[in-house]
Amino acid sequence: MAYYYDEPSRTFNEYLLVPGHTPATCIPASVSLKTPLVKYRKGEEECPLSLNIPMVSAIMAAVSDDNMAVALATEGGLSFIYGNQTIEQEAAMVKRVKDYKAGFVESDANLSPDMTLNEVVALKEATDHSTMPVTDDGTAHGKLLGVVTERDYRLSRMSGDEKVSEFMTPREKLIVAPADTSLKVANDIIWDHKLNSLPLVNDDDTLAYMVFRKDYDSHKSNPNEMLDAHKRYMVGAGINSRDYAERVPALVEAGADVLCIDSSEGYSDWQKMTIEWVREHYGDSVKIGAGNVVDGEGFRFLAEAGADFVKIGIGGGSICITRETKGIGRGQATATIEVAKARDEYFKETGIYVPICSDGGIVYDHHISLALAMGADFVMLGRYFARFDESPSAKVMVNGTYMKEYWGEGSARARNWGRYDLGGKKSLSFEEGVDSYVPYAGPLKDNIAVTLLKIKSTMCNCGALTIPEFQDKAKLTVISSTSIVEGGAHDVLLKDKAPYASNM
Ligand code: RVP
């Protein structure tokens, strides 16, 4: 006879935190959101890889490319580059993140000397950059011949046909520095000479990077940056349980800091075999997460198989229709609570703490706080990040409002058969995801600042300065459907329909 659970499975929206005592020392500015990403012997050793904020971006083509990875690592989180692309493409994205030197810009607005003023203006509009290096071949790494800024031309007085070579500031008048100049020294030169930018050149006078005054300032104001031992941004990468023997070496070679098997349902022998292959070839030096599961049994299976972290969630994603098409899944809150219990039991038995990640279904910022309180070490978000400038998808105007495109990995658009693989032929026979729009929300940095402040404030309401303390002290209550109504603005006529949650 089938097994029946006694309780219905619940979503985050059905829970609230009941505040605890807040000591005077407990203020958002003192809260640490540092959290483990991979397994370790808690109490005996330091976690070898921690996140500075408990947020990672989803393994999705509409969410996590190298651009998103740099933006999120800057804020203390981590992206998992999507795996539904060729091995070469994914490895190249990982490498671009690892090669990215914060503050050292590979110019994407470059001129050749025989381009015209009209072309300069068009390039400025297209890229939004007003400082443009001039190189012999018009590329970011050609021989440096000069620089054009807005101070070099006057549109009202000059003909659009005038050549760049006639009005650029030529190389001999430029202050430049060698390619291996540190960011700090580059910044000193910028200040000493009252410059806005400084070209860094190689020995043969080809252009290496540009350093801009504003970038140094922003580098200094990101204390949470996720950096590796060589001060490079950290990045994760998605893999599947089919081509791992080729994909994993390429990603490791490219510098991926952590891998994650991307599957809609991970309680399977394929995941075990993938982890075993990684252990056999790399021991513990390559970190690999697995999932997704929704109960304690699934967690234990993957923990015993050697997963470095386990991801939770089936069917809760905003673009996911797995529950409708296949009838499998579980309310995200219930799944998180049960897996957290299994994680704690496993820790008690073995001394090994396997971090867990609640993946999908985060609609409001406070859902992140709930997931953490329920025992998640970090959360994975797709829709949340898809809304920002840094996501790879197109920004489009729909009915007078800016939107970003956002589609599921199980949609016909993505055709990510690897994620839904159950053996057999390599194809996606039916859809488990949809193609959609999400409201455009601007830069990641601004949005994440608000989200983190809300999480920290909630933690203070519960008297907690760290995530483990929060998990220890949290008091959670299931709420009735009428209290959910009471929780929003009610019985008033709203003047402004703008959503009050930043995460809408
Ligand atoms: P959300 O943050 O609610 O948008 O959910 C993102 C998550 O949804 C992903 O991390 C993944 O687990 C899941 N997903 C991605 N594609 C699909 C699908 O097409 N069904 N689901």
Short mmCIF file of C-alpha atoms and ligand atoms in Angstrom, two decimals:
data_model
loop_
_atom_site.label_atom_id
_atom_site.label_comp_id
_atom_site.label_asym_id
_atom_site.label_seq_id
_atom_site.Cartn_x
_atom_site.Cartn_y
_atom_site.Cartn_z
CA MET A 1 0.00 0.00 0.00
CA ALA A 2 1.19 3.50 -0.76
CA TYR A 3 2.66 5.60 2.01
CA TYR A 4 0.62 8.63 3.11
CA TYR A 5 2.13 11.60 4.91
CA ASP A 6 0.14 12.77 7.92
CA GLU A 7 0.62 16.48 7.21
CA PRO A 8 0.05 18.45 4.00
CA SER A 9 3.21 19.85 2.48
CA ARG A 10 3.50 23.59 2.94
CA THR A 11 5.01 26.60 1.20
CA PHE A 12 6.97 29.49 2.71
CA ASN A 13 3.90 31.71 2.48
CA GLU A 14 2.19 29.59 5.11
CA TYR A 15 4.76 30.40 7.81
CA LEU A 16 5.75 33.36 9.93
CA LEU A 17 8.53 33.91 12.44
CA VAL A 18 7.55 34.86 15.96
CA PRO A 19 10.07 37.45 17.23
CA GLY A 20 12.28 36.67 20.21
CA HIS A 21 14.13 38.98 22.58
CA THR A 22 16.41 41.48 20.81
CA PRO A 23 19.46 42.47 22.87
CA ALA A 24 20.68 46.06 22.40
CA THR A 25 23.81 44.72 20.71
CA CYS A 26 21.75 43.01 18.04
CA ILE A 27 21.62 45.48 15.15
CA PRO A 28 21.66 44.77 11.40
CA ALA A 29 25.14 46.28 11.02
CA SER A 30 26.52 43.60 13.36
CA VAL A 31 24.87 40.64 11.65
CA SER A 32 27.11 38.19 9.74
CA LEU A 33 25.52 36.26 6.89
CA LYS A 34 28.53 34.02 6.31
CA THR A 35 27.45 30.45 5.69
CA PRO A 36 29.06 27.14 4.66
CA LEU A 37 28.84 26.07 1.01
CA VAL A 38 30.49 22.65 1.23
CA LYS A 39 30.66 19.84 3.77
CA TYR A 40 33.16 19.88 6.62
CA ARG A 41 33.74 18.47 10.10
CA LYS A 42 31.91 21.16 12.02
CA GLY A 43 33.48 21.97 15.35
CA GLU A 44 36.78 20.37 14.30
CA GLU A 45 37.79 22.36 11.23
CA GLU A 46 36.98 25.52 9.26
CA CYS A 47 34.61 25.11 6.34
CA PRO A 48 36.90 25.11 3.25
CA LEU A 49 34.44 27.12 1.17
CA SER A 50 31.91 29.57 2.61
CA LEU A 51 29.58 32.13 1.08
CA ASN A 52 29.63 35.66 2.47
CA ILE A 53 25.90 35.99 1.83
CA PRO A 54 23.48 33.04 1.69
CA MET A 55 22.43 33.49 -1.94
CA VAL A 56 23.43 31.69 -5.14
CA SER A 57 22.03 32.19 -8.62
CA ALA A 58 20.23 29.38 -10.44
CA ILE A 59 21.85 27.10 -13.01
CA MET A 60 19.79 28.60 -15.82
CA ALA A 61 20.53 30.16 -19.21
CA ALA A 62 18.28 33.13 -18.37
CA VAL A 63 20.12 33.76 -15.09
CA SER A 64 23.74 32.70 -14.65
CA ASP A 65 26.39 33.68 -17.17
CA ASP A 66 29.82 35.18 -16.49
CA ASN A 67 28.42 38.69 -16.20
CA MET A 68 25.98 37.67 -13.46
CA ALA A 69 28.73 35.64 -11.77
CA VAL A 70 31.00 38.67 -11.45
CA ALA A 71 28.17 40.89 -10.18
CA LEU A 72 27.02 38.37 -7.57
CA ALA A 73 30.54 37.42 -6.40
CA THR A 74 31.16 41.14 -5.91
CA GLU A 75 28.32 41.15 -3.39
CA GLY A 76 29.40 37.99 -1.59
CA GLY A 77 27.26 35.32 -3.29
CA LEU A 78 28.01 32.84 -6.05
CA SER A 79 26.63 31.97 -9.48
CA PHE A 80 26.44 28.52 -10.97
CA ILE A 81 27.09 28.97 -14.69
CA TYR A 82 24.42 27.14 -16.68
CA GLY A 83 25.35 23.75 -18.05
CA ASN A 84 22.93 23.59 -20.97
CA GLN A 85 25.56 24.72 -23.47
CA THR A 86 28.61 23.08 -25.01
CA ILE A 87 31.45 22.14 -22.71
CA GLU A 88 33.67 24.69 -24.47
CA GLN A 89 31.14 27.50 -24.04
CA GLU A 90 30.58 26.77 -20.36
CA ALA A 91 34.31 26.47 -19.65
CA ALA A 92 34.90 29.76 -21.48
CA MET A 93 32.32 31.49 -19.25
CA VAL A 94 33.99 30.10 -16.14
CA LYS A 95 37.37 31.24 -17.42
CA ARG A 96 36.08 34.75 -18.11
CA VAL A 97 35.00 35.02 -14.48
CA LYS A 98 38.35 33.74 -13.24
CA ASP A 99 40.26 36.07 -15.60
CA TYR A 100 38.16 39.05 -14.63
CA LYS A 101 40.29 41.53 -12.76
CA ALA A 102 38.08 43.78 -10.70
CA GLY A 103 38.88 47.32 -11.66
CA PHE A 104 40.83 46.29 -14.78
CA VAL A 105 38.51 46.73 -17.71
CA GLU A 106 38.90 45.16 -21.11
CA SER A 107 37.51 48.02 -23.10
CA ASP A 108 34.39 47.21 -25.11
CA ALA A 109 34.25 50.61 -26.85
CA ASN A 110 37.32 50.86 -29.07
CA LEU A 111 38.18 53.02 -32.07
CA SER A 112 40.54 52.85 -34.99
CA PRO A 113 42.17 56.09 -36.17
CA ASP A 114 40.25 56.30 -39.44
CA MET A 115 36.80 56.04 -37.88
CA THR A 116 34.67 59.18 -38.01
CA LEU A 117 33.14 61.42 -35.36
CA ASN A 118 29.71 60.09 -36.36
CA GLU A 119 30.89 56.58 -35.58
CA VAL A 120 32.28 57.75 -32.23
CA VAL A 121 28.90 59.20 -31.29
CA ALA A 122 27.09 56.03 -32.38
CA LEU A 123 29.47 53.84 -30.35
CA LYS A 124 29.02 56.06 -27.32
CA GLU A 125 25.25 55.66 -27.55
CA ALA A 126 25.45 51.91 -28.08
CA THR A 127 27.84 51.21 -25.20
CA ASP A 128 27.15 54.12 -22.85
CA HIS A 129 30.93 54.62 -22.57
CA SER A 130 32.44 58.03 -23.18
CA THR A 131 36.12 57.07 -22.85
CA MET A 132 37.30 55.13 -25.89
CA PRO A 133 40.84 53.95 -26.56
CA VAL A 134 42.12 54.27 -30.12
CA THR A 135 44.20 51.32 -31.33
CA ASP A 136 45.78 50.52 -34.69
CA ASP A 137 43.26 47.73 -35.37
CA GLY A 138 40.32 49.14 -33.41
CA THR A 139 40.35 46.25 -30.89
CA ALA A 140 40.71 46.18 -27.11
CA HIS A 141 44.29 44.88 -27.41
CA GLY A 142 45.71 46.64 -30.46
CA LYS A 143 48.64 49.07 -30.37
CA LEU A 144 47.56 52.13 -28.40
CA LEU A 145 47.46 55.28 -30.57
CA GLY A 146 45.36 57.60 -28.43
CA VAL A 147 42.16 58.06 -26.44
CA VAL A 148 38.92 59.89 -27.23
CA THR A 149 36.75 61.33 -24.47
CA GLU A 150 33.92 63.86 -24.63
CA ARG A 151 36.50 66.57 -24.04
CA ASP A 152 38.10 65.84 -27.42
CA TYR A 153 35.21 66.87 -29.65
CA ARG A 154 32.48 69.49 -29.96
CA LEU A 155 29.55 68.24 -31.94
CA SER A 156 28.27 71.76 -32.68
CA ARG A 157 31.59 72.86 -34.23
CA MET A 158 32.86 69.76 -35.97
CA SER A 159 31.87 67.80 -39.04
CA GLY A 160 30.65 64.27 -38.47
CA ASP A 161 33.15 63.08 -41.09
CA GLU A 162 36.19 64.22 -39.14
CA LYS A 163 38.58 61.35 -38.51
CA VAL A 164 39.41 60.10 -35.01
CA SER A 165 43.14 60.59 -35.73
CA GLU A 166 42.53 64.33 -36.10
CA PHE A 167 40.87 64.97 -32.75
CA MET A 168 41.95 62.16 -30.39
CA THR A 169 44.38 62.83 -27.56
CA PRO A 170 47.45 61.15 -29.09
CA ARG A 171 49.56 58.48 -27.40
CA GLU A 172 52.49 60.86 -26.68
CA LYS A 173 50.23 63.10 -24.59
CA LEU A 174 48.71 60.23 -22.60
CA ILE A 175 49.75 59.10 -19.16
CA VAL A 176 49.90 55.30 -19.21
CA ALA A 177 51.24 52.61 -16.87
CA PRO A 178 52.66 49.10 -17.38
CA ALA A 179 50.21 46.19 -17.60
CA ASP A 180 51.31 44.68 -14.27
CA THR A 181 50.55 47.85 -12.26
CA SER A 182 48.49 47.08 -9.16
CA LEU A 183 45.04 48.59 -8.79
CA LYS A 184 46.23 50.65 -5.85
CA VAL A 185 49.17 52.16 -7.76
CA ALA A 186 46.95 52.76 -10.81
CA ASN A 187 44.55 54.62 -8.59
CA ASP A 188 47.36 56.74 -7.13
CA ILE A 189 48.43 57.73 -10.66
CA ILE A 190 44.82 58.61 -11.50
CA TRP A 191 44.61 60.85 -8.45
CA ASP A 192 48.06 62.42 -8.81
CA HIS A 193 47.39 63.43 -12.41
CA LYS A 194 43.69 64.22 -11.98
CA LEU A 195 42.74 61.60 -14.62
CA ASN A 196 39.45 59.84 -15.17
CA SER A 197 41.06 56.79 -16.70
CA LEU A 198 44.46 55.19 -17.08
CA PRO A 199 45.42 52.86 -19.97
CA LEU A 200 47.66 49.96 -18.94
CA VAL A 201 49.97 48.86 -21.76
CA ASN A 202 52.14 45.84 -22.47
CA ASP A 203 55.87 46.14 -23.33
CA ASP A 204 55.07 46.41 -27.06
CA ASP A 205 52.66 49.29 -26.34
CA THR A 206 49.56 47.21 -27.02
CA LEU A 207 46.61 47.98 -24.75
CA ALA A 208 46.04 45.56 -21.86
CA TYR A 209 43.34 47.21 -19.72
CA MET A 210 41.76 50.49 -18.81
CA VAL A 211 41.44 51.48 -15.15
CA PHE A 212 38.71 53.96 -14.31
CA ARG A 213 38.54 56.15 -11.24
CA LYS A 214 35.01 55.03 -10.36
CA ASP A 215 35.87 51.32 -10.55
CA TYR A 216 38.54 51.59 -7.91
CA ASP A 217 36.07 53.30 -5.60
CA SER A 218 33.50 50.54 -6.11
CA HIS A 219 36.15 47.83 -5.57
CA LYS A 220 36.92 49.34 -2.19
CA SER A 221 33.28 49.47 -1.22
CA ASN A 222 32.62 45.73 -1.66
CA PRO A 223 33.87 44.15 1.55
CA ASN A 224 31.91 40.93 0.95
CA GLU A 225 33.54 39.97 -2.35
CA MET A 226 33.91 36.22 -2.91
CA LEU A 227 37.58 35.90 -3.82
CA ASP A 228 39.80 32.83 -4.10
CA ALA A 229 43.36 32.55 -2.78
CA HIS A 230 44.61 34.40 -5.88
CA LYS A 231 42.10 37.21 -5.39
CA ARG A 232 40.02 36.06 -8.38
CA TYR A 233 36.23 36.00 -8.25
CA MET A 234 34.77 32.64 -7.28
CA VAL A 235 32.32 30.86 -9.53
CA GLY A 236 30.35 27.62 -9.64
CA ALA A 237 29.25 25.58 -12.65
CA GLY A 238 26.38 23.22 -13.42
CA ILE A 239 27.05 19.73 -14.75
CA ASN A 240 24.83 16.81 -15.77
CA SER A 241 25.02 13.11 -15.08
CA ARG A 242 25.82 12.15 -18.69
CA ASP A 243 28.89 13.95 -20.03
CA TYR A 244 30.70 14.51 -16.72
CA ALA A 245 33.82 12.64 -17.82
CA GLU A 246 34.43 15.36 -20.43
CA ARG A 247 32.70 18.36 -18.81
CA VAL A 248 34.18 18.17 -15.31
CA PRO A 249 37.86 18.23 -16.43
CA ALA A 250 37.17 21.21 -18.72
CA LEU A 251 35.43 23.16 -15.95
CA VAL A 252 38.11 22.33 -13.39
CA GLU A 253 40.79 23.37 -15.87
CA ALA A 254 38.91 26.65 -16.47
CA GLY A 255 39.02 27.31 -12.73
CA ALA A 256 35.50 26.49 -11.44
CA ASP A 257 35.52 26.63 -7.64
CA VAL A 258 32.56 24.31 -7.13
CA LEU A 259 30.31 22.16 -9.30
CA CYS A 260 26.69 21.18 -8.94
CA ILE A 261 24.79 18.37 -10.63
CA ASP A 262 21.77 20.09 -12.13
CA SER A 263 18.72 17.88 -12.10
CA SER A 264 15.04 18.35 -11.43
CA GLU A 265 15.06 15.13 -9.38
CA GLY A 266 18.33 13.97 -7.87
CA TYR A 267 17.55 10.90 -5.75
CA SER A 268 19.06 8.62 -8.37
CA ASP A 269 21.90 6.27 -9.16
CA TRP A 270 23.04 8.67 -11.91
CA GLN A 271 23.93 11.30 -9.32
CA LYS A 272 25.75 8.74 -7.20
CA MET A 273 27.76 7.60 -10.22
CA THR A 274 28.64 11.20 -11.11
CA ILE A 275 29.88 11.96 -7.59
CA GLU A 276 31.83 8.70 -7.46
CA TRP A 277 33.53 9.54 -10.75
CA VAL A 278 34.58 12.94 -9.39
CA ARG A 279 35.93 11.38 -6.18
CA GLU A 280 37.80 8.74 -8.12
CA HIS A 281 39.52 11.31 -10.33
CA TYR A 282 39.90 14.28 -8.01
CA GLY A 283 39.44 13.02 -4.45
CA ASP A 284 38.03 15.79 -2.28
CA SER A 285 39.79 18.57 -4.16
CA VAL A 286 36.82 19.12 -6.50
CA LYS A 287 33.70 20.22 -4.65
CA ILE A 288 30.40 18.96 -6.00
CA GLY A 289 26.82 19.57 -4.90
CA ALA A 290 23.90 17.33 -5.83
CA GLY A 291 20.11 17.35 -5.93
CA ASN A 292 17.33 18.15 -6.05
CA VAL A 293 15.62 16.17 -3.30
CA VAL A 294 12.59 16.89 -1.11
CA ASP A 295 12.89 14.50 1.80
CA GLY A 296 15.30 13.09 4.37
CA GLU A 297 15.75 9.85 2.47
CA GLY A 298 16.91 11.66 -0.66
CA PHE A 299 19.27 13.80 1.40
CA ARG A 300 20.87 10.80 3.09
CA PHE A 301 21.34 9.01 -0.22
CA LEU A 302 23.26 11.95 -1.69
CA ALA A 303 25.18 12.68 1.52
CA GLU A 304 26.31 9.06 1.67
CA ALA A 305 27.23 9.19 -2.00
CA GLY A 306 29.65 11.99 -1.03
CA ALA A 307 27.86 15.20 -2.09
CA ASP A 308 29.46 18.39 -0.78
CA PHE A 309 26.07 20.04 -0.46
CA VAL A 310 22.52 19.00 -1.23
CA LYS A 311 19.92 21.07 -3.03
CA ILE A 312 16.23 20.92 -2.10
CA GLY A 313 13.17 21.55 -4.23
CA ILE A 314 10.95 19.94 -6.82
CA GLY A 315 8.30 21.90 -8.63
CA GLY A 316 8.46 25.10 -6.57
CA GLY A 317 10.29 27.24 -9.13
CA SER A 318 8.36 30.19 -10.53
CA ILE A 319 8.68 28.89 -14.10
CA CYS A 320 8.30 25.23 -13.14
CA ILE A 321 5.30 23.09 -14.04
CA THR A 322 6.79 19.74 -12.99
CA ARG A 323 4.04 19.27 -10.38
CA GLU A 324 1.39 19.77 -13.03
CA THR A 325 2.99 17.64 -15.73
CA LYS A 326 4.33 14.78 -13.62
CA GLY A 327 2.56 15.04 -10.29
CA ILE A 328 5.81 14.97 -8.30
CA GLY A 329 7.08 17.52 -5.81
CA ARG A 330 6.57 18.86 -2.34
CA GLY A 331 5.83 22.23 -0.72
CA GLN A 332 9.19 23.99 -0.47
CA ALA A 333 8.90 24.81 3.26
CA THR A 334 8.06 21.25 4.28
CA ALA A 335 10.85 19.88 2.08
CA THR A 336 13.38 22.29 3.60
CA ILE A 337 12.31 21.49 7.17
CA GLU A 338 12.54 17.74 6.64
CA VAL A 339 15.87 17.83 4.83
CA ALA A 340 17.30 20.11 7.54
CA LYS A 341 16.30 17.52 10.14
CA ALA A 342 18.02 14.79 8.14
CA ARG A 343 21.14 16.98 7.75
CA ASP A 344 21.30 17.49 11.54
CA GLU A 345 20.85 13.76 12.23
CA TYR A 346 23.56 12.93 9.71
CA PHE A 347 25.87 15.44 11.42
CA LYS A 348 25.20 13.92 14.84
CA GLU A 349 26.00 10.45 13.52
CA THR A 350 29.06 11.25 11.43
CA GLY A 351 30.41 14.62 12.57
CA ILE A 352 30.10 15.79 8.96
CA TYR A 353 27.98 18.84 8.28
CA VAL A 354 26.54 18.78 4.74
CA PRO A 355 25.13 22.23 3.88
CA ILE A 356 21.70 22.34 2.27
CA CYS A 357 20.35 24.80 -0.26
CA SER A 358 16.68 25.66 -0.66
CA ASP A 359 16.21 26.03 -4.43
CA GLY A 360 13.23 27.76 -6.05
CA GLY A 361 9.96 29.22 -4.90
CA ILE A 362 11.37 32.32 -3.19
CA VAL A 363 8.83 35.02 -4.00
CA TYR A 364 9.38 37.64 -1.31
CA ASP A 365 12.61 38.59 0.44
CA HIS A 366 11.22 37.30 3.72
CA HIS A 367 10.98 33.81 2.18
CA ILE A 368 14.79 33.79 2.25
CA SER A 369 14.69 34.50 5.99
CA LEU A 370 12.15 31.72 6.46
CA ALA A 371 14.24 29.23 4.47
CA LEU A 372 17.31 30.06 6.59
CA ALA A 373 15.31 29.83 9.82
CA MET A 374 14.03 26.42 8.73
CA GLY A 375 17.60 25.20 8.42
CA ALA A 376 18.74 26.03 4.88
CA ASP A 377 22.36 27.17 4.79
CA PHE A 378 21.76 29.15 1.63
CA VAL A 379 19.14 29.63 -1.08
CA MET A 380 19.22 29.40 -4.87
CA LEU A 381 17.17 31.91 -6.84
CA GLY A 382 16.25 32.18 -10.50
CA ARG A 383 13.41 34.68 -10.92
CA TYR A 384 14.97 37.03 -8.36
CA PHE A 385 18.21 37.42 -10.34
CA ALA A 386 16.61 37.24 -13.80
CA ARG A 387 15.09 40.69 -13.16
CA PHE A 388 18.42 42.51 -12.98
CA ASP A 389 20.57 44.32 -15.53
CA GLU A 390 23.26 41.67 -15.13
CA SER A 391 21.16 38.67 -16.18
CA PRO A 392 21.81 37.44 -19.73
CA SER A 393 18.24 37.67 -20.97
CA ALA A 394 16.75 40.44 -23.10
CA LYS A 395 15.13 43.53 -21.60
CA VAL A 396 11.91 44.23 -23.48
CA MET A 397 9.07 46.73 -23.25
CA VAL A 398 5.71 45.02 -22.65
CA ASN A 399 2.59 47.21 -22.42
CA GLY A 400 4.69 50.23 -21.48
CA THR A 401 6.69 48.46 -18.75
CA TYR A 402 10.21 47.11 -18.96
CA MET A 403 10.44 43.36 -18.48
CA LYS A 404 13.22 40.79 -18.64
CA GLU A 405 12.69 37.44 -20.31
CA TYR A 406 12.84 34.42 -18.00
CA TRP A 407 12.37 30.83 -19.09
CA GLY A 408 12.62 27.47 -17.34
CA GLU A 409 15.30 24.93 -18.18
CA GLY A 410 12.48 22.45 -18.81
CA SER A 411 10.74 24.72 -21.30
CA ALA A 412 10.72 24.11 -25.02
CA ARG A 413 12.91 27.20 -25.35
CA ALA A 414 15.74 25.75 -23.20
CA ARG A 415 15.40 22.10 -24.20
CA ASN A 416 17.73 21.14 -21.37
CA TRP A 417 17.18 17.39 -21.70
CA GLY A 418 20.17 16.71 -19.43
CA ARG A 419 18.36 18.22 -16.45
CA TYR A 420 15.34 15.99 -16.93
CA ASP A 421 17.25 12.91 -17.99
CA LEU A 422 15.95 9.54 -16.85
CA GLY A 423 18.15 7.47 -19.13
CA GLY A 424 17.07 6.55 -22.64
CA LYS A 425 17.27 8.87 -25.60
CA LYS A 426 18.73 12.35 -25.36
CA SER A 427 15.67 14.51 -25.86
CA LEU A 428 13.01 16.40 -23.98
CA SER A 429 9.69 14.69 -24.66
CA PHE A 430 7.42 17.04 -22.75
CA GLU A 431 7.78 20.41 -21.11
CA GLU A 432 8.29 20.95 -17.39
CA GLY A 433 8.81 24.70 -17.57
CA VAL A 434 7.40 27.84 -19.14
CA ASP A 435 8.74 30.87 -21.00
CA SER A 436 7.84 34.14 -19.26
CA TYR A 437 8.57 37.78 -18.43
CA VAL A 438 9.56 39.18 -15.04
CA PRO A 439 9.47 42.88 -14.15
CA TYR A 440 12.81 44.57 -14.82
CA ALA A 441 14.28 45.71 -11.50
CA GLY A 442 17.56 47.53 -12.30
CA PRO A 443 21.03 46.78 -10.96
CA LEU A 444 21.72 43.72 -8.83
CA LYS A 445 23.70 45.71 -6.29
CA ASP A 446 20.84 48.01 -5.27
CA ASN A 447 18.28 45.21 -5.00
CA ILE A 448 20.49 42.85 -3.08
CA ALA A 449 21.33 45.59 -0.55
CA VAL A 450 17.63 45.93 0.31
CA THR A 451 17.10 42.16 0.46
CA LEU A 452 20.06 41.64 2.79
CA LEU A 453 18.98 44.46 5.06
CA LYS A 454 15.55 42.84 5.40
CA ILE A 455 17.10 39.46 6.26
CA LYS A 456 19.40 41.06 8.84
CA SER A 457 16.52 43.01 10.36
CA THR A 458 14.44 39.85 10.69
CA MET A 459 17.36 38.07 12.31
CA CYS A 460 17.67 40.90 14.83
CA ASN A 461 13.95 40.62 15.59
CA CYS A 462 14.70 37.02 16.50
CA GLY A 463 17.77 38.01 18.54
CA ALA A 464 20.31 36.41 16.16
CA LEU A 465 23.62 37.75 14.86
CA THR A 466 24.59 34.72 12.77
CA ILE A 467 22.71 32.22 10.63
CA PRO A 468 23.38 29.25 12.99
CA GLU A 469 22.13 31.37 15.90
CA PHE A 470 19.06 32.29 13.86
CA GLN A 471 18.35 28.60 13.16
CA ASP A 472 18.74 27.85 16.82
CA LYS A 473 16.50 30.62 18.11
CA ALA A 474 13.85 30.82 15.37
CA LYS A 475 10.23 30.19 16.40
CA LEU A 476 8.04 29.44 13.41
CA THR A 477 4.29 29.28 13.21
CA VAL A 478 1.97 28.00 10.50
CA ILE A 479 -0.57 30.67 9.66
CA SER A 480 -4.15 30.35 8.53
CA SER A 481 -5.31 31.61 5.16
CA THR A 482 -7.11 34.50 6.86
CA SER A 483 -3.90 35.57 8.63
CA ILE A 484 -2.19 35.63 5.25
CA VAL A 485 -4.78 38.19 4.14
CA GLU A 486 -4.26 40.11 7.40
CA GLY A 487 -0.52 40.15 6.68
CA GLY A 488 -0.87 42.33 3.59
CA ALA A 489 -2.32 45.83 3.36
CA HIS A 490 -6.06 45.32 3.90
CA ASP A 491 -9.27 47.25 4.36
CA VAL A 492 -7.72 50.37 2.90
CA LEU A 493 -7.78 51.81 -0.61
CA LEU A 494 -4.20 51.77 -1.84
CA LYS A 495 -3.08 55.09 -3.36
CA ASP A 496 -0.21 53.50 -5.15
CA LYS A 497 -0.27 49.99 -6.46
CA ALA A 498 3.55 49.79 -6.54
CA PRO A 499 4.61 46.56 -4.86
CA TYR A 500 6.00 47.12 -1.37
CA ALA A 501 8.32 44.15 -1.60
CA SER A 502 11.55 44.82 -3.50
CA ASN A 503 11.49 41.22 -4.61
CA MET A 504 8.33 41.37 -6.70
P1 RVP B 1 12.67 30.48 -8.95
O1 RVP B 1 13.74 31.15 -8.15
O2 RVP B 1 11.39 30.30 -8.21
O3 RVP B 1 12.47 31.13 -10.28
O4 RVP B 1 13.18 28.98 -9.22
C1 RVP B 1 14.40 28.68 -9.82
C2 RVP B 1 14.60 27.20 -9.81
O5 RVP B 1 13.59 26.54 -10.57
C3 RVP B 1 15.89 26.70 -10.42
O6 RVP B 1 17.00 26.84 -9.59
C4 RVP B 1 15.56 25.25 -10.73
O7 RVP B 1 15.72 24.41 -9.61
C5 RVP B 1 14.09 25.31 -11.07
N1 RVP B 1 13.84 25.26 -12.51
C6 RVP B 1 14.58 25.73 -13.53
N2 RVP B 1 13.93 25.47 -14.67
C7 RVP B 1 12.81 24.82 -14.32
C8 RVP B 1 11.81 24.32 -15.21
O8 RVP B 1 11.80 24.59 -16.41
N3 RVP B 1 10.88 23.55 -14.68
N4 RVP B 1 12.76 24.73 -12.99
#
